Coordinates of C-alpha atoms in Angstrom, one line a residue:
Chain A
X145 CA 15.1 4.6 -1.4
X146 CA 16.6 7.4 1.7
X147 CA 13.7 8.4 1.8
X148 CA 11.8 5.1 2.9
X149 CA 14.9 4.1 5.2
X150 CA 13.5 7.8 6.5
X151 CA 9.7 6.8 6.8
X152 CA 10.3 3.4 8.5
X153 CA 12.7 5.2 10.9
X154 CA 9.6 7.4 11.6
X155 CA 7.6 4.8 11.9
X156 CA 10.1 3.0 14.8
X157 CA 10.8 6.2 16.6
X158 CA 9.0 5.4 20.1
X159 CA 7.8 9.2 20.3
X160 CA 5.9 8.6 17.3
X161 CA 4.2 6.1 19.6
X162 CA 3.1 8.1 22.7
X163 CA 1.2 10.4 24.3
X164 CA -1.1 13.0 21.7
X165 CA -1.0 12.6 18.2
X166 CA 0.8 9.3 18.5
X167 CA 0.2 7.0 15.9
X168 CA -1.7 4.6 18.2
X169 CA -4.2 7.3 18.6
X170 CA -4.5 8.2 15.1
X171 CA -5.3 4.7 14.3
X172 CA -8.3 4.0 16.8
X173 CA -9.6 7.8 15.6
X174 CA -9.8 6.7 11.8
X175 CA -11.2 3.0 13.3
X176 CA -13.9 4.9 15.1
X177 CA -14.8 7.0 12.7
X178 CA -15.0 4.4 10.0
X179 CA -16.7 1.9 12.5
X180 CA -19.4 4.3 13.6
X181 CA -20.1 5.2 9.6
X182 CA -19.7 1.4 8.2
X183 CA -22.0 0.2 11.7
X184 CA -24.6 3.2 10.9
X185 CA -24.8 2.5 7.2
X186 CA -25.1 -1.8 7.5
X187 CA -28.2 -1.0 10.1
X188 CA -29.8 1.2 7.5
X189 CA -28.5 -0.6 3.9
X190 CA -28.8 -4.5 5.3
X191 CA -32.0 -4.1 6.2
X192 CA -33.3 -2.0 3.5
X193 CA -31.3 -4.0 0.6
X194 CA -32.8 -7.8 2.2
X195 CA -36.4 -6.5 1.9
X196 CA -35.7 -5.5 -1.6
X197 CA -34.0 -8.8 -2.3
X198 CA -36.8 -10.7 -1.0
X199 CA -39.7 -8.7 -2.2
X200 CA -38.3 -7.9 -5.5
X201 CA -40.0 -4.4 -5.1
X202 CA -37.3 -1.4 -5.9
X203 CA -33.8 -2.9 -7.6
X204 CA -34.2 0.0 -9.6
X205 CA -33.2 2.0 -6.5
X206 CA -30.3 -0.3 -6.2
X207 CA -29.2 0.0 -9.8
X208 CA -29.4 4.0 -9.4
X209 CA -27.7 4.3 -6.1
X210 CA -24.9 2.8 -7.0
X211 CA -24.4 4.1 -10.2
X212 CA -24.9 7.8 -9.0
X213 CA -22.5 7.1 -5.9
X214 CA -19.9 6.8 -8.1
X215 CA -20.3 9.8 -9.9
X216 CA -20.0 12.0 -6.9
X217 CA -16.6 13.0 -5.5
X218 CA -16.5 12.0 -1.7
X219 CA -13.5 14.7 -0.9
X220 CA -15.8 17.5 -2.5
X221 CA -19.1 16.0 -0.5
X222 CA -17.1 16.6 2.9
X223 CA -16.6 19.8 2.2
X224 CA -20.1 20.3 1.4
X225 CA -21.7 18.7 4.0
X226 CA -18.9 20.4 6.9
X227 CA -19.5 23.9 5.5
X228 CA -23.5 23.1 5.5
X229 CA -23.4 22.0 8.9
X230 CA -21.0 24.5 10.4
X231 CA -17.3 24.0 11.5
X232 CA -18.8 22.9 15.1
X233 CA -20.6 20.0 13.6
X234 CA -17.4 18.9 11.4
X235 CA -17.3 15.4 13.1
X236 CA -20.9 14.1 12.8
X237 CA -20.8 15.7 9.4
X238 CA -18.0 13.5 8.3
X239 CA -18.9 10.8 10.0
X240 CA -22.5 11.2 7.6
X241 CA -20.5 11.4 4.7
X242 CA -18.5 8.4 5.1
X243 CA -21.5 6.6 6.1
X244 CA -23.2 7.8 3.0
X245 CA -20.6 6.3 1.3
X246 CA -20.8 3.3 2.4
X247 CA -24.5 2.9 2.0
X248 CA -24.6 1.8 -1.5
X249 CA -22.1 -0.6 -1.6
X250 CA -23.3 -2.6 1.1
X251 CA -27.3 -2.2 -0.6
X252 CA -25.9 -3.8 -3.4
X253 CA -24.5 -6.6 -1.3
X254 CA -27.2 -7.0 0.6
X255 CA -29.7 -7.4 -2.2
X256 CA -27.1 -9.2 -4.3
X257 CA -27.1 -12.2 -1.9
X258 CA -30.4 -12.8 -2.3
X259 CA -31.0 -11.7 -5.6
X260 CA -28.4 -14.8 -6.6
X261 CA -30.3 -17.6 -4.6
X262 CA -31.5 -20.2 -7.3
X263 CA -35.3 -19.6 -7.4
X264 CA -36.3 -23.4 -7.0
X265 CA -34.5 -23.1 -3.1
X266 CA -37.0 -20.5 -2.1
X267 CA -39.8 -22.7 -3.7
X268 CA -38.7 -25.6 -2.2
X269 CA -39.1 -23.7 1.2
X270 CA -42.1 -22.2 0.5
X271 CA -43.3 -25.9 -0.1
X272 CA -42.0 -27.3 2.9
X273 CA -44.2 -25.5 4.9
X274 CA -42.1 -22.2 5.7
X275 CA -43.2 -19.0 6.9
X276 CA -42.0 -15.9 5.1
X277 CA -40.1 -15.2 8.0
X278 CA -38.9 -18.6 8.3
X279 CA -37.4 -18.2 5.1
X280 CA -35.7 -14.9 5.1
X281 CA -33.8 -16.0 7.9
X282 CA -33.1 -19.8 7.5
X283 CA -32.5 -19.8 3.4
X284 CA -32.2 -16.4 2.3
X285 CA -29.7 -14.6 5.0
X286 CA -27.6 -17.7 5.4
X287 CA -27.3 -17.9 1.5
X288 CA -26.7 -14.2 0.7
X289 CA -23.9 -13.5 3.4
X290 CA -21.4 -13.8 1.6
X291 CA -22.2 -11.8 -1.0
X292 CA -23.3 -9.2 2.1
X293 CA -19.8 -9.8 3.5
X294 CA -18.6 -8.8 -0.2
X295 CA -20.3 -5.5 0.0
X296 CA -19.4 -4.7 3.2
X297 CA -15.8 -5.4 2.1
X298 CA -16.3 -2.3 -0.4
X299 CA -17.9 -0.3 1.9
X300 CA -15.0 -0.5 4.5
X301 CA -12.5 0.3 2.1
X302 CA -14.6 3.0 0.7
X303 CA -14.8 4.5 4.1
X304 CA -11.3 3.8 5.5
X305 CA -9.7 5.7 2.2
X306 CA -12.4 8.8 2.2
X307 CA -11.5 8.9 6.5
X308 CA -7.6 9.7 5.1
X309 CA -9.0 13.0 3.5
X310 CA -11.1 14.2 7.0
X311 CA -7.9 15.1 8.8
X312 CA -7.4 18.1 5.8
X313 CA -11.0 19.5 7.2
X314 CA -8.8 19.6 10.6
X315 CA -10.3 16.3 12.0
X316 CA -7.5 13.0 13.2
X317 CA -7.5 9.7 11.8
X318 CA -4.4 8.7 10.2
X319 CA -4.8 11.1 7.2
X320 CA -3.6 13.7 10.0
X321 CA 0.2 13.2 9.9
X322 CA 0.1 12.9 6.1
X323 CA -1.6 16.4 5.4
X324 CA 0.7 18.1 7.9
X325 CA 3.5 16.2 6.3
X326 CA 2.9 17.6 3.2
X327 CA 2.9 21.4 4.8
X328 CA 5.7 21.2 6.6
X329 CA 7.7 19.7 4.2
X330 CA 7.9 15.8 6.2
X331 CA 8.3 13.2 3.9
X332 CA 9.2 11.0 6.2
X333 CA 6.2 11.6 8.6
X334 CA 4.1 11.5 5.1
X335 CA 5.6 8.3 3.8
X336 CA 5.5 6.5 6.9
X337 CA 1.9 7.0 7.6
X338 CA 1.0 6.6 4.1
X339 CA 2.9 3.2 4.4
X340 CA 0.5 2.5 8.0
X341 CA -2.3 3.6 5.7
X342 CA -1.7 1.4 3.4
X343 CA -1.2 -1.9 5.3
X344 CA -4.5 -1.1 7.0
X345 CA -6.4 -1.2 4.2
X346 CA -4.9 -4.2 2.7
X347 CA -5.4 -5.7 5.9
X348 CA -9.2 -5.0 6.6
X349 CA -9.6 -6.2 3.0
X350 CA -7.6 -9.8 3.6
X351 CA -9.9 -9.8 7.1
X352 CA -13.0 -9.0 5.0
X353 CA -11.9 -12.0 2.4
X354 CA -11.4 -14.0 4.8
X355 CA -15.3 -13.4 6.2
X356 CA -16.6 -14.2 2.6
X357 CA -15.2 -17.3 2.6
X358 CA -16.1 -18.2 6.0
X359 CA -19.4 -17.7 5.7
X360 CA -20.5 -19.7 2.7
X361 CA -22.5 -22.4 4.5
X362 CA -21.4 -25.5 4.5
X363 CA -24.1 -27.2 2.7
X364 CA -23.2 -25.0 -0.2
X365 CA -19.5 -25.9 0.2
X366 CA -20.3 -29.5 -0.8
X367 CA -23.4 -29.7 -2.3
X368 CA -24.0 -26.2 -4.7
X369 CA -22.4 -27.8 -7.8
X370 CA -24.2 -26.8 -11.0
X371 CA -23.2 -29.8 -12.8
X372 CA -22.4 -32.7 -10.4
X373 CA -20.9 -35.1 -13.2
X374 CA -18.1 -32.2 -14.5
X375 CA -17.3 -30.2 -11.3
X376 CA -14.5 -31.6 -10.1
X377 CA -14.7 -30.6 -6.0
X378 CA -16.3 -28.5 -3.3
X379 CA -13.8 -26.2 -2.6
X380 CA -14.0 -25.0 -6.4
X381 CA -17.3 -24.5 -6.1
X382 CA -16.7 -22.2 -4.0
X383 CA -14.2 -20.2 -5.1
X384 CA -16.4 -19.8 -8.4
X385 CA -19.2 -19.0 -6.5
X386 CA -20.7 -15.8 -5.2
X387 CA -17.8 -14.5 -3.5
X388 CA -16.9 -12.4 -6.2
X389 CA -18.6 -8.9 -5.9
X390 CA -18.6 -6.0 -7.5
X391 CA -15.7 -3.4 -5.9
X392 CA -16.0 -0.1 -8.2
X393 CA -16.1 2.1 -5.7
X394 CA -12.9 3.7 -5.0
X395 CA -11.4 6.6 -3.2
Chain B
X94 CA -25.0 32.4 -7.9
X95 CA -23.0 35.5 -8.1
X96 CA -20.0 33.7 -6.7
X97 CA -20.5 31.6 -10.0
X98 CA -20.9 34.4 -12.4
X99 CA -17.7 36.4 -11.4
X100 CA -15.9 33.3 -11.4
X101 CA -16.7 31.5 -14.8
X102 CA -13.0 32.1 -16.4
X103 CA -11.5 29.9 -13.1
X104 CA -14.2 27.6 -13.7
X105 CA -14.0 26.9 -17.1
X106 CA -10.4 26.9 -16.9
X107 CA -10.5 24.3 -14.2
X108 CA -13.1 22.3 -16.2
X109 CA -10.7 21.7 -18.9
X110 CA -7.7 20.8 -17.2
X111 CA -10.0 18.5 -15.2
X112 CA -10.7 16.9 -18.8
X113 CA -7.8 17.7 -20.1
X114 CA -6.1 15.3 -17.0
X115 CA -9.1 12.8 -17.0
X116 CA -7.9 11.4 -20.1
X117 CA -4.6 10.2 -20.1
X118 CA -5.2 8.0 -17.0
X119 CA -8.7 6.8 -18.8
X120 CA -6.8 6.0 -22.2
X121 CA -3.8 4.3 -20.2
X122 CA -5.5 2.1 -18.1
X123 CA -7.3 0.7 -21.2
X124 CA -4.5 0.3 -23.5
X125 CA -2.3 -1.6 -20.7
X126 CA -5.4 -3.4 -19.5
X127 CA -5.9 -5.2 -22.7
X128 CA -2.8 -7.3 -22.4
X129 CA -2.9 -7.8 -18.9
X130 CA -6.7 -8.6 -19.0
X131 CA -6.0 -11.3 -22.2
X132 CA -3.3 -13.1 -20.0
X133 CA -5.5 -13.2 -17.0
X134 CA -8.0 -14.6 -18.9
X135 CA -6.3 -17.1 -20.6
X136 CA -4.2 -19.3 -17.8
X137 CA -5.4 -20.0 -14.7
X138 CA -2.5 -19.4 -13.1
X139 CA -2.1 -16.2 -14.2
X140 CA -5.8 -15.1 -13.7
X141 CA -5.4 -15.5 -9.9
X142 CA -2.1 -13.5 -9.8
X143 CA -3.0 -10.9 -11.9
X144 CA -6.6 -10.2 -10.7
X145 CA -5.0 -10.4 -7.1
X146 CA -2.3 -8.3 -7.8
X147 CA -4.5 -5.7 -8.8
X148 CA -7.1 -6.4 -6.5
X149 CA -4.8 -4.8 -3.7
X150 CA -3.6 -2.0 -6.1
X151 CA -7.1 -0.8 -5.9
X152 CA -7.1 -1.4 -2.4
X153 CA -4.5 1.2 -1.6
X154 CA -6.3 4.7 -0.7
X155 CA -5.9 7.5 -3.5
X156 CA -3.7 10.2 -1.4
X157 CA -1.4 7.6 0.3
X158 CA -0.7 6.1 -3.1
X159 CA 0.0 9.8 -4.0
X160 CA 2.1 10.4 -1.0
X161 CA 4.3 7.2 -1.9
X162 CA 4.6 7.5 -5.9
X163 CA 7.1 10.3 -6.3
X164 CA 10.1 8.5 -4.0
X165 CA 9.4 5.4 -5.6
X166 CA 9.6 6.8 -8.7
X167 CA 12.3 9.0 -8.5
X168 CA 9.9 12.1 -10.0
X169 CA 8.7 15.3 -8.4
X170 CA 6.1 15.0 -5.6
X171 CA 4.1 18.0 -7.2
X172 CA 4.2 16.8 -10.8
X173 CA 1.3 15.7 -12.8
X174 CA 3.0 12.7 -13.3
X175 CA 2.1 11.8 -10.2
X176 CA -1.4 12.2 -10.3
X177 CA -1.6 10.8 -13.9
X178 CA 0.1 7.3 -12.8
X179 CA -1.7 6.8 -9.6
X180 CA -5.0 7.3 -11.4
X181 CA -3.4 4.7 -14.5
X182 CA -3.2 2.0 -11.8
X183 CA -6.5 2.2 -10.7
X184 CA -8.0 1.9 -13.9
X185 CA -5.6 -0.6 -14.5
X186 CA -7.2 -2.4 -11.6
X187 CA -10.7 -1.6 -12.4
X188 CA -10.5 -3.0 -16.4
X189 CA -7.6 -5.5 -16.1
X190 CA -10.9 -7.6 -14.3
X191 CA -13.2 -5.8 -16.9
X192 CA -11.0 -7.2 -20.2
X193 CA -10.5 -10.8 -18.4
X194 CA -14.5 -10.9 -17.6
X195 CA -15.2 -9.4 -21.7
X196 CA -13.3 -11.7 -23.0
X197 CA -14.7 -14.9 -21.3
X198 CA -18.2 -13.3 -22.4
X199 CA -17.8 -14.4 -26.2
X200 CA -19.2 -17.3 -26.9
X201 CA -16.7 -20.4 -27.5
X202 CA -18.2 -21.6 -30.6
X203 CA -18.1 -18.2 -32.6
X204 CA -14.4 -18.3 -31.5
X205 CA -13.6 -22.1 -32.7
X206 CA -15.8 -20.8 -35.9
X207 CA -13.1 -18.1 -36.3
X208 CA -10.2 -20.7 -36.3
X209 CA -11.8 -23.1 -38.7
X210 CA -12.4 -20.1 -41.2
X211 CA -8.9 -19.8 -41.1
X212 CA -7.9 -16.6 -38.5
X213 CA -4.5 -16.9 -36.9
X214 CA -4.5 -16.5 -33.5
X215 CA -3.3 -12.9 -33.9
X216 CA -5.9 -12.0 -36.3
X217 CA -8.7 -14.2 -34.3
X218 CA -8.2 -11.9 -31.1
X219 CA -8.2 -8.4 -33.2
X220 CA -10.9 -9.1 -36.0
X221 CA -13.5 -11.6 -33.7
X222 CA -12.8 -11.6 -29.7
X223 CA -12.2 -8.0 -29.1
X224 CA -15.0 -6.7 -31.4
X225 CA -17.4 -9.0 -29.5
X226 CA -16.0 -8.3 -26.2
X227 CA -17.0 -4.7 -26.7
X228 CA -20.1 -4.5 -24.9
X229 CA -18.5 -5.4 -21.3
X230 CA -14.9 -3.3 -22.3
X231 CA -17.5 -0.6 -22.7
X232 CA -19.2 -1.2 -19.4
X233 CA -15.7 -1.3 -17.8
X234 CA -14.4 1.7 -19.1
X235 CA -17.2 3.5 -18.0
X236 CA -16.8 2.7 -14.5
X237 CA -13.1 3.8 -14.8
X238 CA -13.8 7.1 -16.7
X239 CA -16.6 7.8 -14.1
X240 CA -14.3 6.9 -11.3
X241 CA -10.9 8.7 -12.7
X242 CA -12.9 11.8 -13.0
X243 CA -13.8 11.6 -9.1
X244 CA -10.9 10.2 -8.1
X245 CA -8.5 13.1 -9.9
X246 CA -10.6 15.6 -6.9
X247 CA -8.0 14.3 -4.4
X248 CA -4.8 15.8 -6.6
X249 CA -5.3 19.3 -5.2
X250 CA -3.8 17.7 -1.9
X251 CA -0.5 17.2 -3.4
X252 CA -0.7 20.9 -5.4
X253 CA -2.2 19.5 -9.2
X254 CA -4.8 21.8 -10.1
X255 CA -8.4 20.3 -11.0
X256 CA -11.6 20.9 -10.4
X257 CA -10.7 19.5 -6.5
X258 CA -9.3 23.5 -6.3
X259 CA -12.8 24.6 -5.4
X260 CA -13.6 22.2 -2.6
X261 CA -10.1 22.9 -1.3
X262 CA -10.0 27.1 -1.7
X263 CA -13.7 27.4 -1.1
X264 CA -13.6 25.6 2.7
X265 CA -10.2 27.8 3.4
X266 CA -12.4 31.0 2.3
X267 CA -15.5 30.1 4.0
X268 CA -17.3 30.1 0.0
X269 CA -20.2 27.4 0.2
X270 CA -21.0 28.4 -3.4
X271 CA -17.2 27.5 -4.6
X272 CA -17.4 23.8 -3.1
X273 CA -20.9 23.2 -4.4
X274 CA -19.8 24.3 -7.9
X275 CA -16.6 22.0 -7.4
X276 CA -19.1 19.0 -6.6
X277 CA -21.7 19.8 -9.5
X278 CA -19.0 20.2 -12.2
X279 CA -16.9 16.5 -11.0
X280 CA -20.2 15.0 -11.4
X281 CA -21.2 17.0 -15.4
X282 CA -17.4 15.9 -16.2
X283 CA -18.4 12.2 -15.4
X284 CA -21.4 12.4 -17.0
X285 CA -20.0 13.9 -20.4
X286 CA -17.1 11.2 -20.5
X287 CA -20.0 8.4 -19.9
X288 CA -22.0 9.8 -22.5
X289 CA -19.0 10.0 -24.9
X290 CA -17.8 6.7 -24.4
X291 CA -22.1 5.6 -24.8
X292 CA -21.4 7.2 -28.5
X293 CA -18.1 6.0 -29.2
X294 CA -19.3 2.3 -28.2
X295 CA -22.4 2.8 -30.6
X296 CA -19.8 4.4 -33.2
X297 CA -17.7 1.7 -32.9
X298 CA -19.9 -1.2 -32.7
X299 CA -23.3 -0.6 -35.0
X300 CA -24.3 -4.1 -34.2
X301 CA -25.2 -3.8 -30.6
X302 CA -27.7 -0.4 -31.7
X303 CA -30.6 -2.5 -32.3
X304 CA -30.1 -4.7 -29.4
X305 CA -31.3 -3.2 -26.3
X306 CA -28.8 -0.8 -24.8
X307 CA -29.0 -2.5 -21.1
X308 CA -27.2 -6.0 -22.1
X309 CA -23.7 -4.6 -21.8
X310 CA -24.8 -3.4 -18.5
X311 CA -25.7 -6.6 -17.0
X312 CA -22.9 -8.0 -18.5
X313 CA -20.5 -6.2 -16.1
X314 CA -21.6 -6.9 -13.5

């Protein structure tokens, strides 16, 4: 247990907290880069995975992407795509690789949402008089966002745990200190950043939990109960309902 | 393709201990999932804890839970151990949720059928529940085979030798060829444990083969 007494002494020690290489600036490198790939991939996946949710056209593509996504190892693609793209472009490489990454989780979220929306509520819309447009973004968005908020939940872990392996392809984040650690023999430098690593990822995840639960309307809170005699109250109903998402990406 | 030719011994050799370390974590993960999985299925109580619990195990990034294993552990930071456990506990996490969800999947009355005919509770879970929970374990595991075989890349960072040896040497040397081999063999690895297990399951359960093969699929999801 030294050796942890030795990681969160690392972690106090105020020069870890100043000036280059600090641990402040490690953290807002590996929150750019996975903010820049998780914003790039939601404008490209959201988009792309509502029009196949509302269309219906193209859930193969869906059902492939993620499938093959998780076949391919994310620490061998970065070295791919930094060697294709030349040591000069190593930081917009990565930064395509993680959003790559995140791309199919958040498809699947996006087209999830909608794909779960009971039938009869996008008929009953239809009937009222809706437009098309109407109802993508009054019934179908509102309705899928959790679900969206689910697979955006994997995507940013995806991401925030591949971001840990850039630093060994010489870029920062908080990977940095652990890769160095390991070659010059730090274990407390390597521990304690691990342990930062760590509680950053559990906390985006409790953050992104939190945003699933949030955003499942309220109307669904209290009304969406599938049998109104048996269900015993809203807040159940929503714990059992969409919230739970797929997470099998990992890295 | 040269690069390739004069290096099929490494390759090969790195192919098999990429297998050869693939399993252990896939086998683990199912065998300790199957309790877990049964207890989180059957209490409430115990579902939330457990699924949370390892909800934030598979939250933790693969080289950080590398980098923190060995002290906690009290074994060597370069040992296969290591590697071996980390990857365990994520396909822990992965099927833990994959046994709890196969096992709600068999239909209530074929279970209370099972009772009246007389199966202890013992017997019920071996001879009906798990049998007929097949289909989604199957779908599980496949995700965790697929994902261990990925995942096992990042060991070369902390010095155990897989396939993650040619992304690793093949950036340091400048050899594009090395890292695109590295990439092309992860991904035949995955595929030849997901086809195995696709055999085994059809081997193991003759009953689902005339059903169409995409049920267990949807199932898992």
């Amino acid at each position: 247990m030294n050796l942890f007494l030795d990681a969160f002494a690392w972690l106090a020690d105020p020069a870890n907290w100043v000036g280059s290489g600090s641990i402040p600036q490690r953290l807002a490198e590996h929150l750019r880069y996975t903010g820049l790939a998780v914003l790039v991939a939601s404008l490209i996946a959201v988009p792309l995975g509502w029009w196949i949710g509302h269309t219906g056209r193209g859930r193969e593509l869906v059902v492939g992407l993620t499938g093959a996504a998780r076949a391919l190892p994310s620490f061998g693609l970065l070295f791919l795509f930094v060697m294709v793209a030349g040591v000069l472009q190593r930081e917009p490489a990565s930064v395509v690789v993680l959003m790559l990454l995140a791309v199919p989780p958040i498809l699947a979220g996006a087209y999830a949402g909608f794909e779960v929306i009971d039938r009869r509520i996008i008929d009953a819309a239809r009937a009222m008089g809706m437009t098309e447009w109407q109802i993508l973004w009054k019934v179908e968005v509102p309705l899928g966002l959790p679900l969206l908020f689910g697979g955006l939940r994997s995507g940013v872990l995806q991401v925030v745990a591949t971001a840990v392996l850039i630093s060994y392809i010489g870029l920062g984040g908080l990977g940095y200190d652990i890769v160095q650690g390991i070659e010059l023999r730090r274990f407390d430098q390597m521990l304690g950043s691990a342990i930062l690593i760590i509680a950053l990822a559990l906390l985006l995840d409790a953050a992104f939990a939190l945003l699933e639960r949030w955003a499942v309307p309220r109307g669904v809170r209290a009304g969406r109960l599938p049998e109104p005699r048996t269900a015993p109250t809203g807040r159940r109903a929503t714990a059992e309902s969409p919230a739970t998402t797929e997470r099998e990406e990992k890295n | 393709m040269t690069w390739v030719l004069n290096n099929l011994g490494l390759i090969l050799e790195l192919t098999l201990e990429h297998i050869r370390l693939s399993i252990l974590p896939i086998v683990l993960g199912f065998l300790i999932a199957i309790p877990l999985g049964w207890v989180a299925y059957r209490y409430r109580l115990t579902r939330g804890l457990i699924l949370t619990l390892v909800g934030l195990l598979y939250t933790i990034p693969s080289l950080a839970l590398f980098v923190i294993l060995p002290p906690l552990l009290g074994i060597g930071f370069l040992s296969e151990a290591n590697v071996i456990i980390a990857l365990t506990i994520y396909a822990v996490a992965i099927m833990a949720r994959s046994v709890a969800d196969a096992l709600a999947s068999v239909d209530p009355d074929v279970r209370q059928a099972a009772t009246a005919v007389g199966y202890s509770s013992w017997g019920r879970f071996w001879g009906v529940d798990f049998p007929l929970a097949g289909p989604v374990l199957l779908a599980g595991l496949r995700v965790v085979a697929v994902s261990t075989v990925s995942l096992l890349t990042v060991g070369i960072v902390v010095g155990v030798q897989s396939l993650g040896y040619l992304f690793t040497n093949g950036y340091e040397r400048g050899i594009l060829a090395s890292v695109l081999t590295g990439v092309v063999m992860t991904v035949l690895v995955a595929l030849l444990f997901d086809r195995v297990l696709v055999l085994l399951g059809r081997l193991l359960m003759p009953w689902t083969r005339t059903r169409t093969a995409p049920l267990a699929k949807g199932a898992a999801a």
